mmCIF file of C-alpha atoms in Angstrom:
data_model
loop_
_atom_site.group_PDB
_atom_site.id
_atom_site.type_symbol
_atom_site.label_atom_id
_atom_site.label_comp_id
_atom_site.label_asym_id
_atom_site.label_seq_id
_atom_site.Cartn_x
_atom_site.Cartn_y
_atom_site.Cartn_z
ATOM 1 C CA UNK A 1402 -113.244 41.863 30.651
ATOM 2 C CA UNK A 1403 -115.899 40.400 32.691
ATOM 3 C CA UNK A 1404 -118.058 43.779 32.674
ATOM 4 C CA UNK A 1405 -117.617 43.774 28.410
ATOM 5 C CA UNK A 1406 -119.329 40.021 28.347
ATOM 6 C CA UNK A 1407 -122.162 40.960 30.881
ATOM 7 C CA UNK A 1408 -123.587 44.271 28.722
ATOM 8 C CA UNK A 1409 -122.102 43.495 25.365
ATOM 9 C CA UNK A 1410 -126.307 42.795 24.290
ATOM 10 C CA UNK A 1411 -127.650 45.884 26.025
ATOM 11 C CA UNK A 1412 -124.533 47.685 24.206
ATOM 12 C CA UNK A 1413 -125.119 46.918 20.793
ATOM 13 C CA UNK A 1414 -129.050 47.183 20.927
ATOM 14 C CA UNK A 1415 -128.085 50.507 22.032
ATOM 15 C CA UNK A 1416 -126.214 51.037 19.203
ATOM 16 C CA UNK A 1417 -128.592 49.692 16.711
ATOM 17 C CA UNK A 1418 -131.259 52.117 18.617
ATOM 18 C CA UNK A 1419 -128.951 55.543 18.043
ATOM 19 C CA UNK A 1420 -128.584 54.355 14.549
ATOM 20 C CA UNK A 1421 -132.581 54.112 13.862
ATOM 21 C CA UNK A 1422 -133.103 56.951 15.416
ATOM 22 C CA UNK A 1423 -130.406 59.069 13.073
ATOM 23 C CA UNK A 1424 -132.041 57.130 9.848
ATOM 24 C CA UNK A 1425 -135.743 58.460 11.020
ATOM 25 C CA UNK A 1426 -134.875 62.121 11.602
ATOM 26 C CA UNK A 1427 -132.342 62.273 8.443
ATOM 27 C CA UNK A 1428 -136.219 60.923 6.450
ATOM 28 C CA UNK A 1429 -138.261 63.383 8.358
ATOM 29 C CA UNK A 1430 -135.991 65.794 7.125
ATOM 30 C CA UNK A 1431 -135.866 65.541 3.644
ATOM 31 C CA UNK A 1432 -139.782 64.744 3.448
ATOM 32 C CA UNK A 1433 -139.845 67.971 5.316
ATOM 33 C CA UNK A 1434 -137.848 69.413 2.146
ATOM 34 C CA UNK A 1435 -139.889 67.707 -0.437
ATOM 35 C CA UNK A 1436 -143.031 69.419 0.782
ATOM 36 C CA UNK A 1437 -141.287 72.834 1.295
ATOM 37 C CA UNK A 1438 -140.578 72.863 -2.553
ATOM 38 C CA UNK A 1439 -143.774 73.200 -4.837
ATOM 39 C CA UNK A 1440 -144.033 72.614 -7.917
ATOM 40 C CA UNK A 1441 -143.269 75.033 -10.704
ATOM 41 C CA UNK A 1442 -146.532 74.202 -12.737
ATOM 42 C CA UNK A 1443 -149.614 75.951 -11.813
ATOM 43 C CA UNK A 1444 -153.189 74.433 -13.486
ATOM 44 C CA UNK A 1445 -155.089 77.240 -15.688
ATOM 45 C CA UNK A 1446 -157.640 74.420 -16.219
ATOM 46 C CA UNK A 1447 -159.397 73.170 -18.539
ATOM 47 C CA UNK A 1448 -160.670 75.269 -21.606
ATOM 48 C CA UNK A 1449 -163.343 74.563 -23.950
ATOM 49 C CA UNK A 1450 -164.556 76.766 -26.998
ATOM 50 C CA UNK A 1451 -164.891 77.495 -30.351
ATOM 51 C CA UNK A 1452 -163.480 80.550 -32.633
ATOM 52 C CA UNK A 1453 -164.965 83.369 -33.197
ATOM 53 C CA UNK A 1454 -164.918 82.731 -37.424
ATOM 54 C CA UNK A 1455 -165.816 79.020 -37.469
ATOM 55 C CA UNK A 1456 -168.279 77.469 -35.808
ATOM 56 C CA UNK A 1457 -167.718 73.664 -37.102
ATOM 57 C CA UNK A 1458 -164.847 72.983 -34.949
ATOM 58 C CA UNK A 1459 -164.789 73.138 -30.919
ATOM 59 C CA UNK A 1460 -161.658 72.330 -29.167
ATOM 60 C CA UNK A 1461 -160.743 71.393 -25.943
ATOM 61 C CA UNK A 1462 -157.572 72.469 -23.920
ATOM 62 C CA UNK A 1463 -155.556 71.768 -20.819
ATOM 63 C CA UNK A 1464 -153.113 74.721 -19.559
ATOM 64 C CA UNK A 1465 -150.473 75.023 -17.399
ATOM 65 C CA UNK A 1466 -148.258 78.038 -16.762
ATOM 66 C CA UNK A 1467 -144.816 77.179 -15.950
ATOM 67 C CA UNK A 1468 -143.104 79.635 -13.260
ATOM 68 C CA UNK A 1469 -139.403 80.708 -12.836
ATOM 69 C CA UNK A 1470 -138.234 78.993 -9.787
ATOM 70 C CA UNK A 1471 -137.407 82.047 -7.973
ATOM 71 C CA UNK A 1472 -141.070 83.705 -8.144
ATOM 72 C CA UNK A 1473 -143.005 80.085 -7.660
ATOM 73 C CA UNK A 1474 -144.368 80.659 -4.282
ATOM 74 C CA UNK A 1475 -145.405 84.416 -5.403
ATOM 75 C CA UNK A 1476 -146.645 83.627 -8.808
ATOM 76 C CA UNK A 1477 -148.812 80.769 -7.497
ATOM 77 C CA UNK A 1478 -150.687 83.038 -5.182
ATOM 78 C CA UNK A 1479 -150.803 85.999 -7.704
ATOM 79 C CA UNK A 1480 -152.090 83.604 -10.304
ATOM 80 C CA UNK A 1481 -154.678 82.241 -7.551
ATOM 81 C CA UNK A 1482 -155.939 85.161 -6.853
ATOM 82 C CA UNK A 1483 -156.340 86.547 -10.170
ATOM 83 C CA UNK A 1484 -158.007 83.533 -11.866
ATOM 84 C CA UNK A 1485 -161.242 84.547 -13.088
ATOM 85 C CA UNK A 1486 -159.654 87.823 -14.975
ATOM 86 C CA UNK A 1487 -156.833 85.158 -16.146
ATOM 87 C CA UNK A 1488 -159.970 82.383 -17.196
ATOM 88 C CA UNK A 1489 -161.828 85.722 -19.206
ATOM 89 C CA UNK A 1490 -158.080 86.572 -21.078
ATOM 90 C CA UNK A 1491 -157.565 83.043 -21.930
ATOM 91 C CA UNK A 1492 -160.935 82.133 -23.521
ATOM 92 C CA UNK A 1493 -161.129 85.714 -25.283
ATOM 93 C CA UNK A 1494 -157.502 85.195 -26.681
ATOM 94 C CA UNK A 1495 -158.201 81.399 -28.016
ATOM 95 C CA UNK A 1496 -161.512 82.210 -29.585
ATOM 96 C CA UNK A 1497 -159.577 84.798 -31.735
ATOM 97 C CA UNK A 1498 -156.374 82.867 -32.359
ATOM 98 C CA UNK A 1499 -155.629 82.445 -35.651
ATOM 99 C CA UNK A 1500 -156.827 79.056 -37.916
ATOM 100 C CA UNK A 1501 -152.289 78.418 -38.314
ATOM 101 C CA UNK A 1502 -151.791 78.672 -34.605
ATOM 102 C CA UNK A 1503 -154.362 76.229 -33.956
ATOM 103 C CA UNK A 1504 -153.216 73.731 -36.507
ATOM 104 C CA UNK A 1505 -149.771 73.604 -35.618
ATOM 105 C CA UNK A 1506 -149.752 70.367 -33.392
ATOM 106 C CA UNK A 1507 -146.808 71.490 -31.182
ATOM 107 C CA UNK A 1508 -148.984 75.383 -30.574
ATOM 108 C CA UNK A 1509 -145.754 76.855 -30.480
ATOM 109 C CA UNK A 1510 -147.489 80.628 -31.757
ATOM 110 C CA UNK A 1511 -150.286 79.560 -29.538
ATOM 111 C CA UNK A 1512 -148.255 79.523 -26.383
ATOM 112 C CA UNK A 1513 -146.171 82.219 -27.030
ATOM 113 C CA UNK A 1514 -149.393 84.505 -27.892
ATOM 114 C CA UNK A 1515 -151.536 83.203 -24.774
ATOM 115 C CA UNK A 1516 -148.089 83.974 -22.757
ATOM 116 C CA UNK A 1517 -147.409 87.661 -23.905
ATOM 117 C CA UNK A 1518 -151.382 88.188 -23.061
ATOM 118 C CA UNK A 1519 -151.557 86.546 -19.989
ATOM 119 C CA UNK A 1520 -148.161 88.913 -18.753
ATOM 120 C CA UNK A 1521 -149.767 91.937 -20.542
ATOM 121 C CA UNK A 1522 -152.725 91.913 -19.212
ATOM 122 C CA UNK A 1523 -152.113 90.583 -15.907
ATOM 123 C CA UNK A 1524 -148.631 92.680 -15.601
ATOM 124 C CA UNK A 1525 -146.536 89.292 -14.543
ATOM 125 C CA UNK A 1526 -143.019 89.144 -15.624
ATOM 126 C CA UNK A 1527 -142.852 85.693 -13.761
ATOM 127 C CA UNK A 1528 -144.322 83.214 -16.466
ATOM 128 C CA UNK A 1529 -141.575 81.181 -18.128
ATOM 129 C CA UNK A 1530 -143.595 79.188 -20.366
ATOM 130 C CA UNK A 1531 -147.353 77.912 -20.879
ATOM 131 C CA UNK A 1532 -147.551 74.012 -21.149
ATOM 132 C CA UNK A 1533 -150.589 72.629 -23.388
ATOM 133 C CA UNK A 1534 -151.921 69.236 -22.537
ATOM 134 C CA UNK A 1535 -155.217 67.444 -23.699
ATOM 135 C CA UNK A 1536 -155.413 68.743 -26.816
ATOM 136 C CA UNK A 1537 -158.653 68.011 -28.391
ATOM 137 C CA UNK A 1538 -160.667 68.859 -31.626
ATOM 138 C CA UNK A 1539 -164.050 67.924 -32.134
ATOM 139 C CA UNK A 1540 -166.459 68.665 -35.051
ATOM 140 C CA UNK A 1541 -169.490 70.948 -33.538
ATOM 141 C CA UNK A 1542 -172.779 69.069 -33.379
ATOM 142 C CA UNK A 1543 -171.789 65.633 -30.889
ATOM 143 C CA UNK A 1544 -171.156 65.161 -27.350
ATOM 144 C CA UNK A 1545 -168.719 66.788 -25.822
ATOM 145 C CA UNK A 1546 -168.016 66.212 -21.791
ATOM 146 C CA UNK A 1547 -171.433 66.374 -20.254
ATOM 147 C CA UNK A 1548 -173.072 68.582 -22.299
ATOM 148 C CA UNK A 1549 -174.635 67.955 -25.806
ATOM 149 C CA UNK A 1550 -174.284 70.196 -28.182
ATOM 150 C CA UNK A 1551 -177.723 70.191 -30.329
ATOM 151 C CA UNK A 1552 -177.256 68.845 -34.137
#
């Protein structure tokens, strides 16, 4: 009894010191999991142009291509490495999309058509949807970004 009331202190702080430890690797851990997992999105970027029939409207959009989980790390890097051939089909397919596709405010045609090109032309079978953000239309002849366009 007398040996329990001299080191009760140094017993319990020993204690509370195994327990802090357990909490700091079980955090280490999962952060180690959060950064292991990437994210399914992958930026196309931003897009800027006008189509090929009409010249009063320019538009401005944001892509991202969404990947099945199982091919993310893969797709990324094949999507990386391919980007200026992806940048040339992207621009060449939304200058010729058609005047419905673009009106439609949810792009549902759109998407679908930039998707079959991008996998056609790229020969991907990993893209499991294209994500359009930033939409923007603006009448040809004012600033746009940094650039003016003249009037």
């Amino acid at each position: 009894m007398n040996f329990i009331r001299r080191f009760w202190v140094f017993g319990l702080i020993l204690v509370m010191v195994a327990l802090h430890a357990l909490i700091i690797v079980n955090v280490r851990k999962e952060l180690v999991k959060i950064k292991a997992e990437e994210s399914q999105a992958v930026d196309l970027g931003e897009f800027r142009f006008q189509r090929a029939d009409d010249k009063t409207t320019i538009y401005q959009v944001h892509l991202f291509a969404l990947l099945e989980p199982s091919q993310s790390l893969r797709g990324r890097k094949q999507l990386e490495q391919n980007i200026a051939m992806l940048t040339e089909v992207v621009g060449q397919q939304l200058r010729l999309a058609d005047k419905a596709w673009l009106a439609d405010p949810i792009q549902t045609d759109l998407k679908h058509h930039l998707k079959q090109e991008i996998s056609k032309s790229m020969n991907i079978d990993f893209l499991e949807q294209l994500l359009v953000t930033e939409w923007l239309e603006y009448p040809a002849g004012i600033a746009v970004g940094n650039s003016l366009a003249q009037k």
